[in-house]
PDB file of C-alpha atoms in Angstrom:
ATOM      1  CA  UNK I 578    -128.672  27.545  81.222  1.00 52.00           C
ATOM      2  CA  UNK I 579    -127.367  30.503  82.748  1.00 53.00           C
ATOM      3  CA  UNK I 580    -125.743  28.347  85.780  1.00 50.00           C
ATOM      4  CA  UNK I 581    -124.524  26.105  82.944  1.00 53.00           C
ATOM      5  CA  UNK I 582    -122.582  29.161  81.325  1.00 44.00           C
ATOM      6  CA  UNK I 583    -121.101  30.655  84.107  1.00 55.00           C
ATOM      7  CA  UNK I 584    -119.298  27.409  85.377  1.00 53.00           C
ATOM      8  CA  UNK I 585    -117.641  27.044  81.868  1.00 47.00           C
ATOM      9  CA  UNK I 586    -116.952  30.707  82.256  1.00 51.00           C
ATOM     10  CA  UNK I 587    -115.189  29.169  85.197  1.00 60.00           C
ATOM     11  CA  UNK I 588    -113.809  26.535  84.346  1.00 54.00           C
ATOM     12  CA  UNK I 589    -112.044  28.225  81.218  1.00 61.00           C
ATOM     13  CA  UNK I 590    -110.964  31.134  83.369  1.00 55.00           C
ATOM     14  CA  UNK I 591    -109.569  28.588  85.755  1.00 55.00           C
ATOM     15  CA  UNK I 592    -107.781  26.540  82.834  1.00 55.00           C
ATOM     16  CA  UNK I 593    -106.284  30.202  81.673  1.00 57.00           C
ATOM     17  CA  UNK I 594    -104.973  30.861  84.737  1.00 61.00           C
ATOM     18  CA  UNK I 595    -103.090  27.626  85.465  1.00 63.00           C
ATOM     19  CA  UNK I 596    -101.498  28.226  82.124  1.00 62.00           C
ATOM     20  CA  UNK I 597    -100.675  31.402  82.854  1.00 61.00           C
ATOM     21  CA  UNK I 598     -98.964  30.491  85.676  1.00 63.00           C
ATOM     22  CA  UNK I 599     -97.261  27.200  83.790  1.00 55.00           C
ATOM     23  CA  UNK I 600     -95.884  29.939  81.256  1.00 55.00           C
ATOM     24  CA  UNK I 601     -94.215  32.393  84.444  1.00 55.00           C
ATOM     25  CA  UNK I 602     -92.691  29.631  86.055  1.00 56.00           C
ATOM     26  CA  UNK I 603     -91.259  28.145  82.572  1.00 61.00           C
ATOM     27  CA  UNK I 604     -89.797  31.854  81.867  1.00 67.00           C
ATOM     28  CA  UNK I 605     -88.509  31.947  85.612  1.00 68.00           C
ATOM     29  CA  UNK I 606     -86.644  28.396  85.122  1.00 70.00           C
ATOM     30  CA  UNK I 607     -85.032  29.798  81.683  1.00 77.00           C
ATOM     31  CA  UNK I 608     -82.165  31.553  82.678  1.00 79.00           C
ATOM     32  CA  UNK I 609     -81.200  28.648  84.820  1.00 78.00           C
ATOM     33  CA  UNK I 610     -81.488  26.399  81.892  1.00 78.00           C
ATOM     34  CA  UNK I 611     -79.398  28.868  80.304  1.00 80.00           C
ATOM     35  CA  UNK I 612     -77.094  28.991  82.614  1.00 80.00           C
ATOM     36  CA  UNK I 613     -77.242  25.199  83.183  1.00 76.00           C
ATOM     37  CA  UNK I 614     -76.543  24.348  79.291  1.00 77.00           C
ATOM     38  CA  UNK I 615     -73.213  26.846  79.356  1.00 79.00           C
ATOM     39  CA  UNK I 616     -71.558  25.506  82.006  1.00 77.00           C
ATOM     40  CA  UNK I 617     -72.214  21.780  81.533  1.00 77.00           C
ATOM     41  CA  UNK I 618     -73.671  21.281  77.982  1.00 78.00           C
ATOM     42  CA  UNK I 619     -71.136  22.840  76.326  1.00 80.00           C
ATOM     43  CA  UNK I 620     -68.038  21.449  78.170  1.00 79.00           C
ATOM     44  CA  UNK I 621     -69.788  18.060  77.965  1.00 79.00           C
ATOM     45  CA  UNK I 622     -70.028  18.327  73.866  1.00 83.00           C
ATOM     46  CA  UNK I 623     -66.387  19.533  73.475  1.00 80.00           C
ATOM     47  CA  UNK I 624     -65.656  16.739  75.935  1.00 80.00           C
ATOM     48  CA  UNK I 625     -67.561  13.720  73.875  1.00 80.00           C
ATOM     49  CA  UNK I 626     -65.991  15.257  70.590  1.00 81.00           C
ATOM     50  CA  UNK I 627     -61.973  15.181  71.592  1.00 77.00           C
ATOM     51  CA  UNK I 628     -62.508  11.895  73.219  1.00 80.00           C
ATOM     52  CA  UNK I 629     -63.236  10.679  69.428  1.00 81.00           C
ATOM     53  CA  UNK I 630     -61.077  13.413  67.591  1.00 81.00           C
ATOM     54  CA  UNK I 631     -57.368  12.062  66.492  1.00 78.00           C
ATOM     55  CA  UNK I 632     -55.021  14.171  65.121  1.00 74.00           C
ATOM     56  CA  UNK I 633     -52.466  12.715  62.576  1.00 68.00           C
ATOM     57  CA  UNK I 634     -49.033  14.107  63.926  1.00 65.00           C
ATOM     58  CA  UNK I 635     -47.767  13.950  60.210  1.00 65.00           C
ATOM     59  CA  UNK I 636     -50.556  15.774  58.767  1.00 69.00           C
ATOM     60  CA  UNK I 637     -52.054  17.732  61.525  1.00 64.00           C
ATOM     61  CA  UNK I 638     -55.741  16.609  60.483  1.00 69.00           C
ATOM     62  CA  UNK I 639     -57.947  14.872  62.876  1.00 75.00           C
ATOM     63  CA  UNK I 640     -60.819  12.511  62.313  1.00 75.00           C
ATOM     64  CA  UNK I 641     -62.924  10.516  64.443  1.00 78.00           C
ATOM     65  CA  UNK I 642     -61.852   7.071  65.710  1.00 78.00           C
ATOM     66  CA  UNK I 643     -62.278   4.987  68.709  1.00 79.00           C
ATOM     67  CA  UNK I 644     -58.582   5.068  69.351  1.00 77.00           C
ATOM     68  CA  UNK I 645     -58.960   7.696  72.195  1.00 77.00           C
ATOM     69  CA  UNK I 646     -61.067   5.045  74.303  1.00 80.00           C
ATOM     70  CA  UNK I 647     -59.070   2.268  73.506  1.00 83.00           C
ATOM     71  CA  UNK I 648     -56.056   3.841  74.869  1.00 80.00           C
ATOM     72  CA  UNK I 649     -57.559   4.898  78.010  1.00 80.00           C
ATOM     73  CA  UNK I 650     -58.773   1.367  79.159  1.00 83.00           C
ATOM     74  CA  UNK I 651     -55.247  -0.056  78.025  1.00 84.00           C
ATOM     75  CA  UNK I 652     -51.508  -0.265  80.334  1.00 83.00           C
ATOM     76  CA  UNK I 653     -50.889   2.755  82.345  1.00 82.00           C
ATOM     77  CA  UNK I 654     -54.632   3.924  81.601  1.00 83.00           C
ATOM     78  CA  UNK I 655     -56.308   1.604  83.189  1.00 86.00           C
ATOM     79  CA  UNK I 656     -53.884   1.214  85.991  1.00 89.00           C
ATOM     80  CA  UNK I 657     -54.903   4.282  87.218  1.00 88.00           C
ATOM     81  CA  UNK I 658     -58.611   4.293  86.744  1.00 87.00           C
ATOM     82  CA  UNK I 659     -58.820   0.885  88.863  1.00 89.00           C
ATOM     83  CA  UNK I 660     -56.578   2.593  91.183  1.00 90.00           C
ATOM     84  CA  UNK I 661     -59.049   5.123  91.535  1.00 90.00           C
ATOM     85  CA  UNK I 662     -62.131   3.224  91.793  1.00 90.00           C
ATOM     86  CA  UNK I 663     -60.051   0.531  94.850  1.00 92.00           C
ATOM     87  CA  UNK I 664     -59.104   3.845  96.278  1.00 93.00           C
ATOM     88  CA  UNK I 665     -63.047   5.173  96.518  1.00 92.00           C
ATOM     89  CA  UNK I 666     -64.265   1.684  97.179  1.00 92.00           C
ATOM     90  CA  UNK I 667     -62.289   1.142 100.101  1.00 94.00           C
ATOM     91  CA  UNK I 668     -62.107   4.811 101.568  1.00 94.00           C
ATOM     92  CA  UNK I 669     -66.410   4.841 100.856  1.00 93.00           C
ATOM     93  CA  UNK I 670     -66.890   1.662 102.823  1.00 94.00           C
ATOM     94  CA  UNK I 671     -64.726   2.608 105.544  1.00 95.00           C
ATOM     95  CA  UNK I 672     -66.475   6.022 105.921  1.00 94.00           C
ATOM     96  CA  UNK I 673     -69.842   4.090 105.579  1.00 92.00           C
ATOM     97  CA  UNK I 674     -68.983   1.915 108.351  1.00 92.00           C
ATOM     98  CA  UNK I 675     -67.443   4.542 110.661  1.00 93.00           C
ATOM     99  CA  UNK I 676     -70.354   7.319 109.769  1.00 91.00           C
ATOM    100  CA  UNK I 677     -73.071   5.689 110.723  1.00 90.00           C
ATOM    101  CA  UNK I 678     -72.853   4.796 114.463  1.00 89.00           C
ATOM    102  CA  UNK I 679     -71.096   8.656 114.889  1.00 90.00           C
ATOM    103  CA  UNK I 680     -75.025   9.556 113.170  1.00 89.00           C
ATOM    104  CA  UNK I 681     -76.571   7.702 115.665  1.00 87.00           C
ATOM    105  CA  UNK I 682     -74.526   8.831 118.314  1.00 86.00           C
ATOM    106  CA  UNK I 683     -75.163  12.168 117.424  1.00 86.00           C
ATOM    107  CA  UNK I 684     -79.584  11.334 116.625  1.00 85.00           C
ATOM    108  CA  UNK I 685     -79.726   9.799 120.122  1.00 84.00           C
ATOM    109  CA  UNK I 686     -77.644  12.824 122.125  1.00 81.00           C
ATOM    110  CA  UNK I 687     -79.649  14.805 124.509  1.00 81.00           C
ATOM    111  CA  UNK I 688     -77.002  17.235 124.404  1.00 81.00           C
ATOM    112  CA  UNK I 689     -79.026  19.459 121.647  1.00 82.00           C
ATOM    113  CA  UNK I 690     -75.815  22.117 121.552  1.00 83.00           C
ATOM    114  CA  UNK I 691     -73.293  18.899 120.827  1.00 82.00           C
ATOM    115  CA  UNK I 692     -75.407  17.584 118.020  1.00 83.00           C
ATOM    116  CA  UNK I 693     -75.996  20.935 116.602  1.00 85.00           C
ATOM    117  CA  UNK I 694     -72.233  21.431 116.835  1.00 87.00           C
ATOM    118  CA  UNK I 695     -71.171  18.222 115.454  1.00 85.00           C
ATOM    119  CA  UNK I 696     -73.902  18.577 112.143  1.00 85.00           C
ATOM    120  CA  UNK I 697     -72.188  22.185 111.688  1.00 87.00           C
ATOM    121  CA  UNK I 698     -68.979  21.012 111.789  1.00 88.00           C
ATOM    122  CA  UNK I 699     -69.414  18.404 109.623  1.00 87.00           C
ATOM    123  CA  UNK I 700     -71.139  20.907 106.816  1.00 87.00           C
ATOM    124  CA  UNK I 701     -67.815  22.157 107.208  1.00 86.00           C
ATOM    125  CA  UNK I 702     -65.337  19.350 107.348  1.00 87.00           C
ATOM    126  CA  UNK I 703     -66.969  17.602 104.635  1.00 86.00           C
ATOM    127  CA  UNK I 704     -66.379  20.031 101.500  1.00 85.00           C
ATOM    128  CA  UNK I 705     -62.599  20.723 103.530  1.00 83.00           C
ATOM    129  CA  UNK I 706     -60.300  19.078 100.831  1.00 79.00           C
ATOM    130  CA  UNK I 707     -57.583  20.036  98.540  1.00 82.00           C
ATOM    131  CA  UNK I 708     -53.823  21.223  99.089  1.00 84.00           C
ATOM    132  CA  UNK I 709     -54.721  22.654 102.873  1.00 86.00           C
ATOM    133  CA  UNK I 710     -55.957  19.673 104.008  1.00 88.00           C
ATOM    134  CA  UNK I 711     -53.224  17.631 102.530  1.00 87.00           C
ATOM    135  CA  UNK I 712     -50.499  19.881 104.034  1.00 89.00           C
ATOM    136  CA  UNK I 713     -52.546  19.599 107.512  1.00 89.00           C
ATOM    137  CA  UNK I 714     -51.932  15.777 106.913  1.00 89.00           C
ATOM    138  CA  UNK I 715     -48.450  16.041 105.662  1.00 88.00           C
ATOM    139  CA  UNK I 716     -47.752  18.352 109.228  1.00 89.00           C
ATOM    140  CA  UNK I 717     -49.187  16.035 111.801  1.00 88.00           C
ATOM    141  CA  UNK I 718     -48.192  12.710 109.759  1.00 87.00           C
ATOM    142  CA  UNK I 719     -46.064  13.128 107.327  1.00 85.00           C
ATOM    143  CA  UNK I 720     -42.475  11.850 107.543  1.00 85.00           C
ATOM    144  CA  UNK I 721     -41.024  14.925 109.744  1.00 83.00           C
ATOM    145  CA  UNK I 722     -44.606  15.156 111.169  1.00 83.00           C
ATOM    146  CA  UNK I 723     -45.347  16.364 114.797  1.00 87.00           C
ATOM    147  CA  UNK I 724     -47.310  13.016 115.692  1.00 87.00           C
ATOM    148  CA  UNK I 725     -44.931  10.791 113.543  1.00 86.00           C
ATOM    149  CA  UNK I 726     -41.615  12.076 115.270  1.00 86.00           C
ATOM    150  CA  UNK I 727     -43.491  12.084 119.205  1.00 86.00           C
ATOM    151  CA  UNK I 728     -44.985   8.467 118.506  1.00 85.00           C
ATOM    152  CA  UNK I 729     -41.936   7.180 116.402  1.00 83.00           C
ATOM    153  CA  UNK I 730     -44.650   6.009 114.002  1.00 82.00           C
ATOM    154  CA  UNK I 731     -41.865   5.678 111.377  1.00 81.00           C
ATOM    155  CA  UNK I 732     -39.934   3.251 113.103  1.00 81.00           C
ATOM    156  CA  UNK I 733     -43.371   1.333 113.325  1.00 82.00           C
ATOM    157  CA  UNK I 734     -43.624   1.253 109.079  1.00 81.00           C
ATOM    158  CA  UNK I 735     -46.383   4.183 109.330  1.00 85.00           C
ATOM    159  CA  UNK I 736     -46.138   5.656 105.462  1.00 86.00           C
ATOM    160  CA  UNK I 737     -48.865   8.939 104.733  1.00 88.00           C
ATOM    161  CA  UNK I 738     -47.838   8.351 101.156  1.00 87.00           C
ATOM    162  CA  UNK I 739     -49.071   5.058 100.537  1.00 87.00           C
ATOM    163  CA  UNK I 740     -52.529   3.835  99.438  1.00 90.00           C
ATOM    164  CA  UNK I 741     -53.668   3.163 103.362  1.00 91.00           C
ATOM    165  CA  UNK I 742     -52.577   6.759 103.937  1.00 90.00           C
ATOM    166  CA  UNK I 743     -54.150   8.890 101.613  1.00 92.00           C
ATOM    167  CA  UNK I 744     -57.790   6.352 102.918  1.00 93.00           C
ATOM    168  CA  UNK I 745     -57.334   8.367 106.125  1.00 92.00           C
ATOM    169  CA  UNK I 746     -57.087  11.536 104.337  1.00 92.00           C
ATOM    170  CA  UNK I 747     -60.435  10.555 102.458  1.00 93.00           C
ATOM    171  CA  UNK I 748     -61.760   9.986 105.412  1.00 93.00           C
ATOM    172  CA  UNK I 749     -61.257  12.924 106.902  1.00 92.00           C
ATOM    173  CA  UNK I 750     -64.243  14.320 104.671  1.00 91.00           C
ATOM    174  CA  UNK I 751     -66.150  11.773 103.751  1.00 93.00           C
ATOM    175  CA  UNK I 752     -67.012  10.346 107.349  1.00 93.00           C
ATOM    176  CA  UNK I 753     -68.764  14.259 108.008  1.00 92.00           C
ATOM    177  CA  UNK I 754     -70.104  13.650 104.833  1.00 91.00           C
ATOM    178  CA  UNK I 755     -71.882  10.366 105.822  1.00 91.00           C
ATOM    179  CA  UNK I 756     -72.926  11.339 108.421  1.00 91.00           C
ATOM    180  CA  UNK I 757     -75.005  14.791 106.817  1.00 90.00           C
ATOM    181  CA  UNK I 758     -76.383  11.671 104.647  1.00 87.00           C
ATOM    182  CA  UNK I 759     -77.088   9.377 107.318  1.00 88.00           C
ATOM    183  CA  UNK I 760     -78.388  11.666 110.029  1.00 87.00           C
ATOM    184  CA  UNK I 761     -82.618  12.413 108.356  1.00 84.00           C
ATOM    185  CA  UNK I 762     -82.951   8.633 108.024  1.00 84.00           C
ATOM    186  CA  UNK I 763     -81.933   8.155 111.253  1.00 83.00           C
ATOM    187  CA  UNK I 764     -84.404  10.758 112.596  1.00 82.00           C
ATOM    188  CA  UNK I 765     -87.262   9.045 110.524  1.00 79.00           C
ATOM    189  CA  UNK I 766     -86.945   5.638 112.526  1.00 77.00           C
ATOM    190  CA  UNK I 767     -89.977   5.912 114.182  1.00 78.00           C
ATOM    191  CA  UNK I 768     -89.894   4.905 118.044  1.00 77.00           C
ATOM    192  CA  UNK I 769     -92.832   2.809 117.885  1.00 80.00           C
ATOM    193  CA  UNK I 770     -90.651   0.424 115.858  1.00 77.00           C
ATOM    194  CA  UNK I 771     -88.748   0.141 118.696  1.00 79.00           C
ATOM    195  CA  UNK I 772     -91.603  -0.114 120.849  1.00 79.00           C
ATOM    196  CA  UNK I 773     -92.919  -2.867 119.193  1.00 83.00           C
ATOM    197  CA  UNK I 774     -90.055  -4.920 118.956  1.00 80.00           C
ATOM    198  CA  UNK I 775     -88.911  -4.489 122.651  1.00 80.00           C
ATOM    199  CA  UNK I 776     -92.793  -5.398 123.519  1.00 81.00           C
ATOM    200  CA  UNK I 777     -92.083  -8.738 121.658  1.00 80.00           C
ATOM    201  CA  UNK I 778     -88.817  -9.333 123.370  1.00 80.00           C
ATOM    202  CA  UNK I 779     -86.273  -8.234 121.030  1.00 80.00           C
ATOM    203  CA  UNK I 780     -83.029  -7.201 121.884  1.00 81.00           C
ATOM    204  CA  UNK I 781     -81.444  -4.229 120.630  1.00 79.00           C
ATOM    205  CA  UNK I 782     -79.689  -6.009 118.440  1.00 80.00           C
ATOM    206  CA  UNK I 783     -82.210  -7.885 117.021  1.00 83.00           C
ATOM    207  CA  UNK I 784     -83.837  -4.394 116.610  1.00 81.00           C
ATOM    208  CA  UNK I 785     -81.190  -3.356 114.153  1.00 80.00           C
ATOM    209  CA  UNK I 786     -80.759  -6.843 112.417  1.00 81.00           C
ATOM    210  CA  UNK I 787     -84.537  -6.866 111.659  1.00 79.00           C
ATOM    211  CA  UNK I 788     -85.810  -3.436 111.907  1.00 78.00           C
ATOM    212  CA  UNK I 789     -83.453  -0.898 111.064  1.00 80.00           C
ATOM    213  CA  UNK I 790     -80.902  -1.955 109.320  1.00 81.00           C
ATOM    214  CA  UNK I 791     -83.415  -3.211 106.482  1.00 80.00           C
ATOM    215  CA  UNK I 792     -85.439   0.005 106.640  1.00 80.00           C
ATOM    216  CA  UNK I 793     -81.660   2.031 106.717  1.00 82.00           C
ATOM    217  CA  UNK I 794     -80.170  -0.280 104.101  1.00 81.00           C
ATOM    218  CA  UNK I 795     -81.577   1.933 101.053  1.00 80.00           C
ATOM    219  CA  UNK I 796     -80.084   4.724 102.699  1.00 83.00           C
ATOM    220  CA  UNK I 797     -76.926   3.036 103.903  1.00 86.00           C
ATOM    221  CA  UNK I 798     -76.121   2.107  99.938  1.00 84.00           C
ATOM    222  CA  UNK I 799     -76.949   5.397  98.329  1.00 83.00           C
ATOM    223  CA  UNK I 800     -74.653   6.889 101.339  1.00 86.00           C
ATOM    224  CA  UNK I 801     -71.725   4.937 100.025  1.00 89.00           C
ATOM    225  CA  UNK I 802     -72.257   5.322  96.231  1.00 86.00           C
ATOM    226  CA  UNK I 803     -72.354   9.293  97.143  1.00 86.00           C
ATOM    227  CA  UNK I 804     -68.943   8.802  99.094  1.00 91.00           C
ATOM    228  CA  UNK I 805     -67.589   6.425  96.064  1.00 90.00           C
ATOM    229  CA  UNK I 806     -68.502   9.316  94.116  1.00 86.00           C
ATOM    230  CA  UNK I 807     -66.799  12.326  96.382  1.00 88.00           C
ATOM    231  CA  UNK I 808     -63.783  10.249  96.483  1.00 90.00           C
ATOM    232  CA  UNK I 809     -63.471   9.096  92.662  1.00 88.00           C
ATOM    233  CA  UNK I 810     -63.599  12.407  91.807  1.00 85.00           C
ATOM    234  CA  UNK I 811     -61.170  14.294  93.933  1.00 86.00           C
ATOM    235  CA  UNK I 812     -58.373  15.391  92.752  1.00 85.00           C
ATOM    236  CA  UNK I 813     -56.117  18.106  94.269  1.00 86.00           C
ATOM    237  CA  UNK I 814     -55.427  16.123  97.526  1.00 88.00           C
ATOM    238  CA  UNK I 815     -54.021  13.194  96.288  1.00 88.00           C
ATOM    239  CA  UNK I 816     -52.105  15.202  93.514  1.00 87.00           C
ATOM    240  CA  UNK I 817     -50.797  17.664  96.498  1.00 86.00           C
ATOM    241  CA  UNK I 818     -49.828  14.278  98.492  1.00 86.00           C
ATOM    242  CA  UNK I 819     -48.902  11.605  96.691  1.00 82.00           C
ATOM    243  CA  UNK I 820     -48.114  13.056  93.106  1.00 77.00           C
ATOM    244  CA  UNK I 821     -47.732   9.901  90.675  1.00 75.00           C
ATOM    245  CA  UNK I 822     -46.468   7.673  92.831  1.00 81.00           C
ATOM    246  CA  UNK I 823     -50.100   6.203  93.246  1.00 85.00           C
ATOM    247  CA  UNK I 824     -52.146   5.828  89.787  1.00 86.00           C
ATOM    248  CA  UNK I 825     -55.684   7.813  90.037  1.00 88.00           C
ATOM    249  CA  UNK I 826     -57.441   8.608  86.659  1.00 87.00           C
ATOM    250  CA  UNK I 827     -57.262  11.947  87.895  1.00 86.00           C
ATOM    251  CA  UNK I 828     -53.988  12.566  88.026  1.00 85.00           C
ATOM    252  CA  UNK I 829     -53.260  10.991  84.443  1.00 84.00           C
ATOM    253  CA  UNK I 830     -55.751  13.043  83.271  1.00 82.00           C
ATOM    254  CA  UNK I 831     -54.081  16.387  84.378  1.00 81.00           C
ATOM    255  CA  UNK I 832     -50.671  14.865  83.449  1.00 79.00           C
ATOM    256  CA  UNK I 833     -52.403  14.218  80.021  1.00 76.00           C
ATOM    257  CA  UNK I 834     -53.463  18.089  80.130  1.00 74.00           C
ATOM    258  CA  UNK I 835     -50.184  19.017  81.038  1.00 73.00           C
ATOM    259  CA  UNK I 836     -48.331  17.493  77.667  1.00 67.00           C
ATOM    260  CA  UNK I 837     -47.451  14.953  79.315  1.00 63.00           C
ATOM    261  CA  UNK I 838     -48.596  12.015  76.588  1.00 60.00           C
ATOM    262  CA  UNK I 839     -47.370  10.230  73.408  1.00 58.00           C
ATOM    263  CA  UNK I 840     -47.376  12.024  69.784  1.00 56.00           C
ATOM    264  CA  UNK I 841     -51.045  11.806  68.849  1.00 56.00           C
ATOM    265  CA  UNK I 842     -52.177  10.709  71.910  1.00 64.00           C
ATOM    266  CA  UNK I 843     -53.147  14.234  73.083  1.00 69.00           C
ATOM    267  CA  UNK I 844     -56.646  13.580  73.506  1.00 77.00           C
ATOM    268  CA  UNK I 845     -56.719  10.621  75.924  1.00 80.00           C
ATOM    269  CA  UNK I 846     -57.323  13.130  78.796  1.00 79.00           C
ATOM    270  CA  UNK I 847     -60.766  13.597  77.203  1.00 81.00           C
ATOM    271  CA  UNK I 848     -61.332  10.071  76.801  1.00 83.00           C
ATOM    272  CA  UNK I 849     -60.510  10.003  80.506  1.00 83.00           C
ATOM    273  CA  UNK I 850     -62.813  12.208  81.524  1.00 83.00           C
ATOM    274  CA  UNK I 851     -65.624  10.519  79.586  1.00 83.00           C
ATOM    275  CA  UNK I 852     -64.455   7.613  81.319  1.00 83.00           C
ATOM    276  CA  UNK I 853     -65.149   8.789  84.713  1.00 84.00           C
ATOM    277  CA  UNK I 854     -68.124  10.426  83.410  1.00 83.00           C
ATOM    278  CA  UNK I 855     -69.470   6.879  82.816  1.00 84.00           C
ATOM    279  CA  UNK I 856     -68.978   5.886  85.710  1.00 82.00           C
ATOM    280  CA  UNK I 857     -70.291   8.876  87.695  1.00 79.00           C
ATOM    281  CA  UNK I 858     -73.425   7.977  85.472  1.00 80.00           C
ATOM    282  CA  UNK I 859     -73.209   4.776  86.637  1.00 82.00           C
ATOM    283  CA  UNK I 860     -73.414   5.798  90.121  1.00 78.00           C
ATOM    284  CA  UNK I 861     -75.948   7.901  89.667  1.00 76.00           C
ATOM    285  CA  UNK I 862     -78.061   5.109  88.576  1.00 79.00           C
ATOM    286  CA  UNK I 863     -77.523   3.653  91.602  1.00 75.00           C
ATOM    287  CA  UNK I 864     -77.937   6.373  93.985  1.00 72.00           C
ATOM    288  CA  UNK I 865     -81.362   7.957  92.997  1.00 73.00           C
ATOM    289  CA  UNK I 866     -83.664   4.859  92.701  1.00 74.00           C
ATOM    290  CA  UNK I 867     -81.865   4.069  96.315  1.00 69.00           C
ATOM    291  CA  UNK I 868     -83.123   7.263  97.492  1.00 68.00           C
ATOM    292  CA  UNK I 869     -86.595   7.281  96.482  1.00 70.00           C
ATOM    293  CA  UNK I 870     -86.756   3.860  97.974  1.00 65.00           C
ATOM    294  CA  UNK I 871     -85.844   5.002 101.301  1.00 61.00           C
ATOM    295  CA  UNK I 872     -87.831   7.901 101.009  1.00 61.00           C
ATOM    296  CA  UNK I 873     -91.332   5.726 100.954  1.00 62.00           C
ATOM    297  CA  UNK I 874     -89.978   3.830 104.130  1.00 56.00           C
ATOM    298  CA  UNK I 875     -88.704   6.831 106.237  1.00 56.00           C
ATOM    299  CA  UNK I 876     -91.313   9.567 105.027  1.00 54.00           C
TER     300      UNK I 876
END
């Protein structure tokens, strides 16, 4: 009896502490979720309520219609947000493509100093963006750039501010970024497959048709939905490059911000927004079963 007693003493002092300790960690996540609600809950409400608010220009009151959406997916609108999505499409395959043999380039170095070097300087090159690296484009290739005049690559029909030339300016950041992505699959092929297929007389290329590339395809396609993503959503680049002579959603949207709209039409640069925040969604939904999928292969 007295054995029985002290293990539910036991038990129930075990049961109290794991609560206990459920309760500190739920008051240690708080402020985050604070924090977290602030800066994104609240922006994302005012966001979803002008992409339905209308004001009457006559009146001045608003109500809620669909008119906001409608306007976004129509003429100039849409233009622009197919521009952007060809634009990150094409740029995210190309840096898919190009990223992953620099990976395994990098994986298979014995060099340890050049892959540590070339990891590092990716962390860096990929979040390098905005007006500095557009004016480091617009220097070496622009029209009066230093490559352009040595090479006479305007004579040759070379344009930086065309749709082809701000792709190369994606890729600047967005092959480093692949390759970040690509790199801890790579390092998770484990030699043996190798091994094993060599021992059966396959060729390295058969390796990769049948071995790798299935086991790095979960990998590969959450790699480019992340760059689809990076590139869909920048902004300051193109806008410091190409202005509006090339439609992206983003720059209507600031254009919209700007005052730069129709009489009652103010609020299209929210229904923008919620535009590409459906689509981010969307590739999100993508990305994250793709992950955990090559996470149970490469683990």
């Amino acid at each position: 009896m007295t054995a029985t007693l002290t293990r539910v003493d036991t038990a129930t002092a075990a049961a109290h502490k794991r609560r206990r300790r459920a309760v500190g960690g739920g008051l240690a996540v708080l402020p985050l979720l604070v924090f977290t609600g602030l800066a994104f809950g609240l922006p994302a409400l005012a966001m979803l309520d002008g992409a339905f608010t209308v004001k009457d220009p006559a009146t001045g009151a608003t109500s809620y219609t669909a008119d906001n959406l409608t306007n976004s997916l129509q003429g100039a609108y849409l233009t622009a947000l197919l521009g952007s999505v060809k634009l990150s499409a094409v740029s995210a395959a190309l840096g898919t493509l190009l990223g992953l043999p620099l990976a395994q380039a990098v994986v298979t170095s014995r060099f340890r100093a050049l892959r540590e070097a070339v990891l590092t300087a990716s962390g860096v090159l990929a979040n390098f963006g905005g007006v500095p690296l557009a004016f480091a484009f617009v220097a070496t290739l622009g029209n009066a750039g230093v490559l352009t005049r040595h090479l006479g690559l305007s004579d040759k029909g070379w344009d930086l501010y065309s749709f082809w030339g701000l792709v190369l300016v994606y890729l600047y950041f967005l092959i480093p970024l692949m390759v970040l992505t690509i790199t801890p699959a790579l390092e998770g092929l484990r030699s043996q497959w190798r091994e094993a297929a060599q021992n059966n007389g396959a060729t390295t290329v058969q390796y990769w048709r049948h071995v790798a590339l299935p086991v790095l395809l979960p990998t590969l396609l959450g790699g480019f939905v992340l760059l689809f993503g990076s590139a869909f959503a920048a902004y300051a680049t193109a806008a410091a490059m190409v202005g509006s002579s090339i439609p992206l959603v983003t720059l209507q949207i600031a254009d919209a911000l700007s005052g730069n709209v129709l009489v009652g039409q103010e609020n299209v640069a929210l229904a923008l927004s919620l535009d590409m925040v459906l689509v981010a969604g969307l590739v999100m939904a993508v990305y994250l079963p793709l992950q955990r999928r090559s996470a149970r292969w490469l683990a």
